[in-house]
JSON list of C-alpha atoms in Angstrom, two decimals:
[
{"chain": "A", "resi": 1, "resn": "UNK", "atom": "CA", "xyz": [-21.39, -61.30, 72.46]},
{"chain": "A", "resi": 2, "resn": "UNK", "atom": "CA", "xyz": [-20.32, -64.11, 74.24]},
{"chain": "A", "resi": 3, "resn": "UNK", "atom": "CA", "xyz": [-22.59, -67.45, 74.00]},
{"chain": "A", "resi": 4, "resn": "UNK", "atom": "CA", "xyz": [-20.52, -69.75, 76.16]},
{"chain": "A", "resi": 5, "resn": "UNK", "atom": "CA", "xyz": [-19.14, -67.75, 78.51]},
{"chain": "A", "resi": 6, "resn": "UNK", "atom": "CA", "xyz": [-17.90, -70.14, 81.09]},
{"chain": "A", "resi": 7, "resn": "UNK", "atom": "CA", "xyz": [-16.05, -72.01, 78.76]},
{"chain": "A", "resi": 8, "resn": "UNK", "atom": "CA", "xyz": [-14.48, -68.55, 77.38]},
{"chain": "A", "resi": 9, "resn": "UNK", "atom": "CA", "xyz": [-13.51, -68.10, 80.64]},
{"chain": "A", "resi": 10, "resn": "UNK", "atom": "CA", "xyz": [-12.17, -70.96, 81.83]},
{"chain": "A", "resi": 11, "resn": "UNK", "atom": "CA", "xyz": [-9.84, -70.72, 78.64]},
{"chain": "A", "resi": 12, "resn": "UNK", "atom": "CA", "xyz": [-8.64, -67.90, 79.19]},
{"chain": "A", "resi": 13, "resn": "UNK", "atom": "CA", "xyz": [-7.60, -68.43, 82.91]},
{"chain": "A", "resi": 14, "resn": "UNK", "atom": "CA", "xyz": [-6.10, -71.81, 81.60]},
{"chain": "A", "resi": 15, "resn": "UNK", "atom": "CA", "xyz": [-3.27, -69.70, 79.15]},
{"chain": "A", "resi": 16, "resn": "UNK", "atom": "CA", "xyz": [-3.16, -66.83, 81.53]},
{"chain": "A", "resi": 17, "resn": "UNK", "atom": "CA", "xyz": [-1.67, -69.07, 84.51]},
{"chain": "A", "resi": 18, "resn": "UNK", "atom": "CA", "xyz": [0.88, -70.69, 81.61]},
{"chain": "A", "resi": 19, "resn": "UNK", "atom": "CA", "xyz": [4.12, -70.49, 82.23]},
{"chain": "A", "resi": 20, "resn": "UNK", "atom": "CA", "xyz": [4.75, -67.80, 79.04]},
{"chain": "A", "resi": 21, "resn": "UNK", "atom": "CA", "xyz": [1.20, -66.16, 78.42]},
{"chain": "A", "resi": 22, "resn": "UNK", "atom": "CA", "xyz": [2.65, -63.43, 76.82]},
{"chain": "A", "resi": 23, "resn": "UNK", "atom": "CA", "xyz": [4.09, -65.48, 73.95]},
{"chain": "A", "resi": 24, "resn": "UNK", "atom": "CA", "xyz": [2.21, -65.22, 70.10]},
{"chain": "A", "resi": 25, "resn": "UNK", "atom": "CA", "xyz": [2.53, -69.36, 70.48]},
{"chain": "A", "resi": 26, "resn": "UNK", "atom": "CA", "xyz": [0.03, -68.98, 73.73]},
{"chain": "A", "resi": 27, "resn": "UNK", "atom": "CA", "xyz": [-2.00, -66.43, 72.36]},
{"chain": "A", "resi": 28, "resn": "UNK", "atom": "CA", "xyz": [-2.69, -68.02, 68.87]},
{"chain": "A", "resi": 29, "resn": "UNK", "atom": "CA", "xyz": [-3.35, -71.30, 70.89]},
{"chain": "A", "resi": 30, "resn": "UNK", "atom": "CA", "xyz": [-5.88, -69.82, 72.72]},
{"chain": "A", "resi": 31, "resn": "UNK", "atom": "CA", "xyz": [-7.72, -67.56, 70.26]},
{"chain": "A", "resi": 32, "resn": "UNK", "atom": "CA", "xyz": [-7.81, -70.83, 68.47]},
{"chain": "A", "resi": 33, "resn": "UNK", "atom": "CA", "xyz": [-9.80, -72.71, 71.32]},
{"chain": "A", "resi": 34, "resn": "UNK", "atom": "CA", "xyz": [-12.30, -70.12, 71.86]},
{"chain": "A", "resi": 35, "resn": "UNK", "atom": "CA", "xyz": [-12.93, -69.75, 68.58]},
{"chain": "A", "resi": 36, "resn": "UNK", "atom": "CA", "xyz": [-13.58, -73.56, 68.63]},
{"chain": "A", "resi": 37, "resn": "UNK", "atom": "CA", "xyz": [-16.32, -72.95, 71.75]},
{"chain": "A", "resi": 38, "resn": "UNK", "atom": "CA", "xyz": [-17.97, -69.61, 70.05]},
{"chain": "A", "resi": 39, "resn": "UNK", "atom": "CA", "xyz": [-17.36, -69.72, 66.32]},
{"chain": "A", "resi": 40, "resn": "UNK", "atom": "CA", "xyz": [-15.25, -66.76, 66.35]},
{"chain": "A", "resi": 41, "resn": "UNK", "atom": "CA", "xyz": [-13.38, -64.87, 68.58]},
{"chain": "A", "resi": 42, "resn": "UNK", "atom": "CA", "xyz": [-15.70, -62.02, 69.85]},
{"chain": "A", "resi": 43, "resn": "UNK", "atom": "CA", "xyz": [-14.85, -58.60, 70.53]},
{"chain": "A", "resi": 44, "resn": "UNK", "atom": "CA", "xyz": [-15.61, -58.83, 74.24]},
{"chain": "A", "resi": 45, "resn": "UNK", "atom": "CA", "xyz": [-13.15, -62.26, 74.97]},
{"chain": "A", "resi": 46, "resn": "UNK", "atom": "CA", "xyz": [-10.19, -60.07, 73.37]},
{"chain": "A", "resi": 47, "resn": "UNK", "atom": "CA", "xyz": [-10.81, -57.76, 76.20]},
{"chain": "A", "resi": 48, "resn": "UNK", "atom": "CA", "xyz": [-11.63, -60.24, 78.94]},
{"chain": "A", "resi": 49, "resn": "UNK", "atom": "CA", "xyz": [-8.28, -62.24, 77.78]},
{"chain": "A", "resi": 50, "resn": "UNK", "atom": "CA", "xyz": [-6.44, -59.39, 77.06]},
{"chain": "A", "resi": 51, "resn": "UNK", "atom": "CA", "xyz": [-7.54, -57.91, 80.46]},
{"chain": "A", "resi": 52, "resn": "UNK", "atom": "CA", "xyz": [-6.45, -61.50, 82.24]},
{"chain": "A", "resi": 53, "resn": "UNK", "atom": "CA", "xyz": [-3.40, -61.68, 80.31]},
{"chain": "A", "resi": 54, "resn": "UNK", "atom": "CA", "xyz": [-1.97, -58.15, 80.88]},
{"chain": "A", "resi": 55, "resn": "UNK", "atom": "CA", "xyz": [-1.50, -57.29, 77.01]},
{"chain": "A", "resi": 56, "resn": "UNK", "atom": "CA", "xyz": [-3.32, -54.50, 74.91]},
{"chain": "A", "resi": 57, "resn": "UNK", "atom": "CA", "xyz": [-6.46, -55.61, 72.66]},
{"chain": "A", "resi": 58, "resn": "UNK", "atom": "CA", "xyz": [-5.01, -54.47, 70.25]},
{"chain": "A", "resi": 59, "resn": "UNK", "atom": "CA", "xyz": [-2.14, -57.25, 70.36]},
{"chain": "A", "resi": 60, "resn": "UNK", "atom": "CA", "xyz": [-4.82, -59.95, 69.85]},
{"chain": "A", "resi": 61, "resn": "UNK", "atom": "CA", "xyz": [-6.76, -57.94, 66.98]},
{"chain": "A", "resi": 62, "resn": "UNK", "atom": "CA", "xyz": [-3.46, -58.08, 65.28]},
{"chain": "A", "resi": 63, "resn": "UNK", "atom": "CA", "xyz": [-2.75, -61.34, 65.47]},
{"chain": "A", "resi": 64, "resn": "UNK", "atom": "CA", "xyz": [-6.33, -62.67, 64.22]},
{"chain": "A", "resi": 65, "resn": "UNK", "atom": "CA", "xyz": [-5.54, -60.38, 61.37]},
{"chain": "A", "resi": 66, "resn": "UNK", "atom": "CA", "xyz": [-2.39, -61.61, 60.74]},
{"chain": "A", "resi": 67, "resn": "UNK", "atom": "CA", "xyz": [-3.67, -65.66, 61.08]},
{"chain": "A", "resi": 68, "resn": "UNK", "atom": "CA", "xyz": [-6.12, -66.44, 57.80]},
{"chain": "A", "resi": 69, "resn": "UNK", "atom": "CA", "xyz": [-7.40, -69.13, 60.34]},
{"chain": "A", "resi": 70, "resn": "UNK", "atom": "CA", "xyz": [-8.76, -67.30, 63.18]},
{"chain": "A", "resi": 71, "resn": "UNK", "atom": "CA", "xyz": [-12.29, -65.36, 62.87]},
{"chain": "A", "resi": 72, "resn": "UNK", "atom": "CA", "xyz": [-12.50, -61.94, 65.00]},
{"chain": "A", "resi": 73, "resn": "UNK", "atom": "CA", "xyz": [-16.08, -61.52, 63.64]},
{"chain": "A", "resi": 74, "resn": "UNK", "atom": "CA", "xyz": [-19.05, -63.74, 62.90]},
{"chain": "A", "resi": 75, "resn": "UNK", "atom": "CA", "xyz": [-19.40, -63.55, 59.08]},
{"chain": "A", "resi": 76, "resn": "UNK", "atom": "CA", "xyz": [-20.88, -66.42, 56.70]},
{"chain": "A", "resi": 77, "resn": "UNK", "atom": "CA", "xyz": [-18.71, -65.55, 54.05]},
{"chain": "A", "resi": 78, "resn": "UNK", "atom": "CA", "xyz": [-14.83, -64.90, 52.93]},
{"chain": "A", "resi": 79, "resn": "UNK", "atom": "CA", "xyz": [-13.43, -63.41, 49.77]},
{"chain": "A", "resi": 80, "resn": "UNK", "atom": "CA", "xyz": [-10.27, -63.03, 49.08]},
{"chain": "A", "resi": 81, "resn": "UNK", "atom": "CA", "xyz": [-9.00, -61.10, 45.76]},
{"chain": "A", "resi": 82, "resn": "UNK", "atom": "CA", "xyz": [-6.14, -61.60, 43.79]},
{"chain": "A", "resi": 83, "resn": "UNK", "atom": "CA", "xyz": [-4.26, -58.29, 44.15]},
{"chain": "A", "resi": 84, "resn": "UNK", "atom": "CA", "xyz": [-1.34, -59.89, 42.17]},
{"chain": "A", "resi": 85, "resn": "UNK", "atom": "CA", "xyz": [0.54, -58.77, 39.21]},
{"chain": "A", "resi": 86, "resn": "UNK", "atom": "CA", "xyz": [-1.02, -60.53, 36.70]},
{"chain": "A", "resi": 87, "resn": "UNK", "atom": "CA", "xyz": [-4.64, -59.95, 37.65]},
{"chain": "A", "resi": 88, "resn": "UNK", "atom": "CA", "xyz": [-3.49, -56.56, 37.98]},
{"chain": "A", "resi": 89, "resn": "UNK", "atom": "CA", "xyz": [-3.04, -56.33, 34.82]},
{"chain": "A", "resi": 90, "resn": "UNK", "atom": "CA", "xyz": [-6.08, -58.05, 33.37]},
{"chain": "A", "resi": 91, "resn": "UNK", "atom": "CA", "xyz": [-8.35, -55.91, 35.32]},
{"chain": "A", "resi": 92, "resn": "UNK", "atom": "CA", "xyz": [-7.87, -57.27, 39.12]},
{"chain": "A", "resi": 93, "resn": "UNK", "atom": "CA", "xyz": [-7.90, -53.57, 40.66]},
{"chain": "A", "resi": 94, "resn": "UNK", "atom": "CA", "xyz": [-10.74, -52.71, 39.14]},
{"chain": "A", "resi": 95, "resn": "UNK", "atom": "CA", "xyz": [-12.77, -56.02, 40.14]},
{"chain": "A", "resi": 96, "resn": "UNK", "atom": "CA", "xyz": [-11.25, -55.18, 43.79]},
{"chain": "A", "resi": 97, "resn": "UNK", "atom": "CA", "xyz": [-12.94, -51.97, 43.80]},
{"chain": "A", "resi": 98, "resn": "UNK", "atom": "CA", "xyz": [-15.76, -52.38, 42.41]},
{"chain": "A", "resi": 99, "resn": "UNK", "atom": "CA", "xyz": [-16.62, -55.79, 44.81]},
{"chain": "A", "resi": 100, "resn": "UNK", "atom": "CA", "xyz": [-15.45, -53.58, 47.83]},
{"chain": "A", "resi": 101, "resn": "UNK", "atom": "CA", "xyz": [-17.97, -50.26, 46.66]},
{"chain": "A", "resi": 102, "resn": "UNK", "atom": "CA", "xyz": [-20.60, -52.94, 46.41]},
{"chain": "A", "resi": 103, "resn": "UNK", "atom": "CA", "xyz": [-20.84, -54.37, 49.69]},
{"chain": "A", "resi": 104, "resn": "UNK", "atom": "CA", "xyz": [-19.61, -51.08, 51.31]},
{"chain": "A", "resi": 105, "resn": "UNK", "atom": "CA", "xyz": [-16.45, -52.60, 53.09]},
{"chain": "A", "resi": 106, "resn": "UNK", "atom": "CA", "xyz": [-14.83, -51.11, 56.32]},
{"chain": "A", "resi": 107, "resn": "UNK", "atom": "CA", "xyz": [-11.60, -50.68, 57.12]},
{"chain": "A", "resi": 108, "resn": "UNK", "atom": "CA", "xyz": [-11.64, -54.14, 58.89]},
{"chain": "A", "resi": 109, "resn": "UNK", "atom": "CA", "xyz": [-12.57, -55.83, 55.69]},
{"chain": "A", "resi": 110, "resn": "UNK", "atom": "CA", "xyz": [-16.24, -56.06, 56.71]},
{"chain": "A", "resi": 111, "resn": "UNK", "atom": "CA", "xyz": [-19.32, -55.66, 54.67]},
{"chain": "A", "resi": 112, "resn": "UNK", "atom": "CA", "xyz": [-21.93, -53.48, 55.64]},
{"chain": "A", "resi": 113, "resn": "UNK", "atom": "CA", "xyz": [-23.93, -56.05, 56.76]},
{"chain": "A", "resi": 114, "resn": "UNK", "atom": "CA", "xyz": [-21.23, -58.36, 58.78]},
{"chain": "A", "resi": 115, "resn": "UNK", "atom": "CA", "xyz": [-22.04, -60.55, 56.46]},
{"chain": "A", "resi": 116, "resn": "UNK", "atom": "CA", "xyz": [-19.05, -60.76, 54.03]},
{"chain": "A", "resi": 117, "resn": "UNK", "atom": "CA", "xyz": [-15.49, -60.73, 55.02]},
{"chain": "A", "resi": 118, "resn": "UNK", "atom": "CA", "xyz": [-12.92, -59.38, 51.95]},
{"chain": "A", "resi": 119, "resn": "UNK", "atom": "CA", "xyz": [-9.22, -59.42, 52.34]},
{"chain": "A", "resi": 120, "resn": "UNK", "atom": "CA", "xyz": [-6.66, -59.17, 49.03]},
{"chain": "A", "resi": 121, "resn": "UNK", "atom": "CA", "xyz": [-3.63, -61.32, 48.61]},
{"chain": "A", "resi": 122, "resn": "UNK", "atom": "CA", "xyz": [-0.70, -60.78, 46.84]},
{"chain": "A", "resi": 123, "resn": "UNK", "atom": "CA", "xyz": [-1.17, -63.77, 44.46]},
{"chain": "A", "resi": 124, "resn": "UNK", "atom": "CA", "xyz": [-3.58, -66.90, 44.58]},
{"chain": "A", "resi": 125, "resn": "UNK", "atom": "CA", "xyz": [-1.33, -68.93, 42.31]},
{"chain": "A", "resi": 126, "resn": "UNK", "atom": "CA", "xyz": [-3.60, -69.23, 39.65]},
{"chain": "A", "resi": 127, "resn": "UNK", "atom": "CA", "xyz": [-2.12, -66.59, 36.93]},
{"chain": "A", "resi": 128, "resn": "UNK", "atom": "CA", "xyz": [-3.01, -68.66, 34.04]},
{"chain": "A", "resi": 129, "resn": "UNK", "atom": "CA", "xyz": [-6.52, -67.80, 34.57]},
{"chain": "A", "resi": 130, "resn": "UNK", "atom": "CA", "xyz": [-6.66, -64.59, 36.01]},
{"chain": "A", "resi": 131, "resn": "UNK", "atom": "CA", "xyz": [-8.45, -62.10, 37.19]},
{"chain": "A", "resi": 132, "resn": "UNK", "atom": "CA", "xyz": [-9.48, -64.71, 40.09]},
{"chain": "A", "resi": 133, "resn": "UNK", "atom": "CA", "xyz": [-11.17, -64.80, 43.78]},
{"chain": "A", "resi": 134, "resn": "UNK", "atom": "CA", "xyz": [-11.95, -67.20, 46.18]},
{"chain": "A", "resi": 135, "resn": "UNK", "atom": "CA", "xyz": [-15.15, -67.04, 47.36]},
{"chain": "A", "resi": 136, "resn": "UNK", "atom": "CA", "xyz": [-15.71, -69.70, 50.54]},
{"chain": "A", "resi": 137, "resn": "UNK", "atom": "CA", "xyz": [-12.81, -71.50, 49.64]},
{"chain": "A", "resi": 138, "resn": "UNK", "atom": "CA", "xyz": [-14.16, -71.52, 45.92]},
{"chain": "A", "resi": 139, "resn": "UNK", "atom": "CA", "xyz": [-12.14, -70.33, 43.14]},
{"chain": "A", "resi": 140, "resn": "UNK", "atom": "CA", "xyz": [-13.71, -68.05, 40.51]},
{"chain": "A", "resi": 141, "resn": "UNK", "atom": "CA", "xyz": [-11.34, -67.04, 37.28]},
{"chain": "A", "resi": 142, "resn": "UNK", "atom": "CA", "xyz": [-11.12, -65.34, 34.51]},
{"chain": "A", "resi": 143, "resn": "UNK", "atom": "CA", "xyz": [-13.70, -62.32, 36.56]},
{"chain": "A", "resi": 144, "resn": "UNK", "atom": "CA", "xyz": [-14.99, -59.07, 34.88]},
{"chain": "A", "resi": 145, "resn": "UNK", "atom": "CA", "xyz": [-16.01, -56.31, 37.04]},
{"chain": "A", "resi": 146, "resn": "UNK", "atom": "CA", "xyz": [-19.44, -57.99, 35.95]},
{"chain": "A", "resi": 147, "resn": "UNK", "atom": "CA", "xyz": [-19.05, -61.39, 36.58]},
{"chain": "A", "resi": 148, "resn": "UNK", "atom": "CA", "xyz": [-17.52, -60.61, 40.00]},
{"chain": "A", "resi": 149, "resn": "UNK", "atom": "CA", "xyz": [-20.63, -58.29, 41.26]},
{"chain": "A", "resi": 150, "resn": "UNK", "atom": "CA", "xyz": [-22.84, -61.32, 39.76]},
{"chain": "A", "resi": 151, "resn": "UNK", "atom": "CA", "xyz": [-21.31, -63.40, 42.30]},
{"chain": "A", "resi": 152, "resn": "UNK", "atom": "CA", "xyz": [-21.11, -61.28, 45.09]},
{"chain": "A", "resi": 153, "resn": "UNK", "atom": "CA", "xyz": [-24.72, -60.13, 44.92]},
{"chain": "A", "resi": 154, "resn": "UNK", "atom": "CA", "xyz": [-25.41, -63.88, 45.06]},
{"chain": "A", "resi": 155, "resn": "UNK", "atom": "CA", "xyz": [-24.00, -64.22, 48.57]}
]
């Protein structure tokens, strides 16, 4: 839902009248500034914008998945797993299955809850020490299956 809708708004008419509107450059600039106004970018300014701008929804869904910056949902957390060789082989697929069966996440990375958003990258450059998340911007290394589920029931 949409808090400060006249501001939404008057984004969105701002980068539909550019010049280009079309363009990702455009787009991610204006994702970016109503994220600023709402805290994320909510389902229903996608539409509105996408509506304005003459594009699918589904063009702007990609691209907030596609930029680790922009927020298409209002969660209070982020984890991101080390899907990388070397965690791999210490135990990082297991960890990323086990954290994903415990907060029951959807195929848009969501916890059950809306609460917890989970994505896996290729390698968080921190082999030396792996298995290893970030949680918030936090790193965690050296995980178990245990120590991982510690942390994310703590959340």
């Amino acid at each position: 839902m949409i808090k400060e809708i006249e501001k939404v708004e008057e984004i969105i008419e701002y980068y539909a009248g550019e010049r280009n509107p079309k363009e990702q450059e455009n787009l991610v600039a204006m994702l970016r500034e109503i994220q600023e106004v709402e805290g994320y970018i909510p389902r229903e300014a996608q539409e509105i914008a996408a509506e304005k701008i003459g594009i699918k929804t589904t063009v702007l869904t990609c691209i907030i998945q596609r930029y680790p910056s922009l927020k298409g949902a209002d969660y209070a957390h982020e984890m991101v797993l080390c899907s990388g060789a070397r965690c791999g082989c210490k135990g990082g697929p297991e960890i990323i299955e086990a954290v994903k069966r415990e907060l029951k996440i959807g195929k848009d990375g969501m916890s059950a809850n809306k609460k917890v958003h989970v994505v896996t990258r290729n390698c968080l450059k921190q082999c030396k020490t792996s298995p290893n998340m970030l949680v918030d911007g936090k790193l965690y290394s050296g995980l178990t299956v245990e120590k991982a589920l510690e942390i994310v029931r703590k959340l």
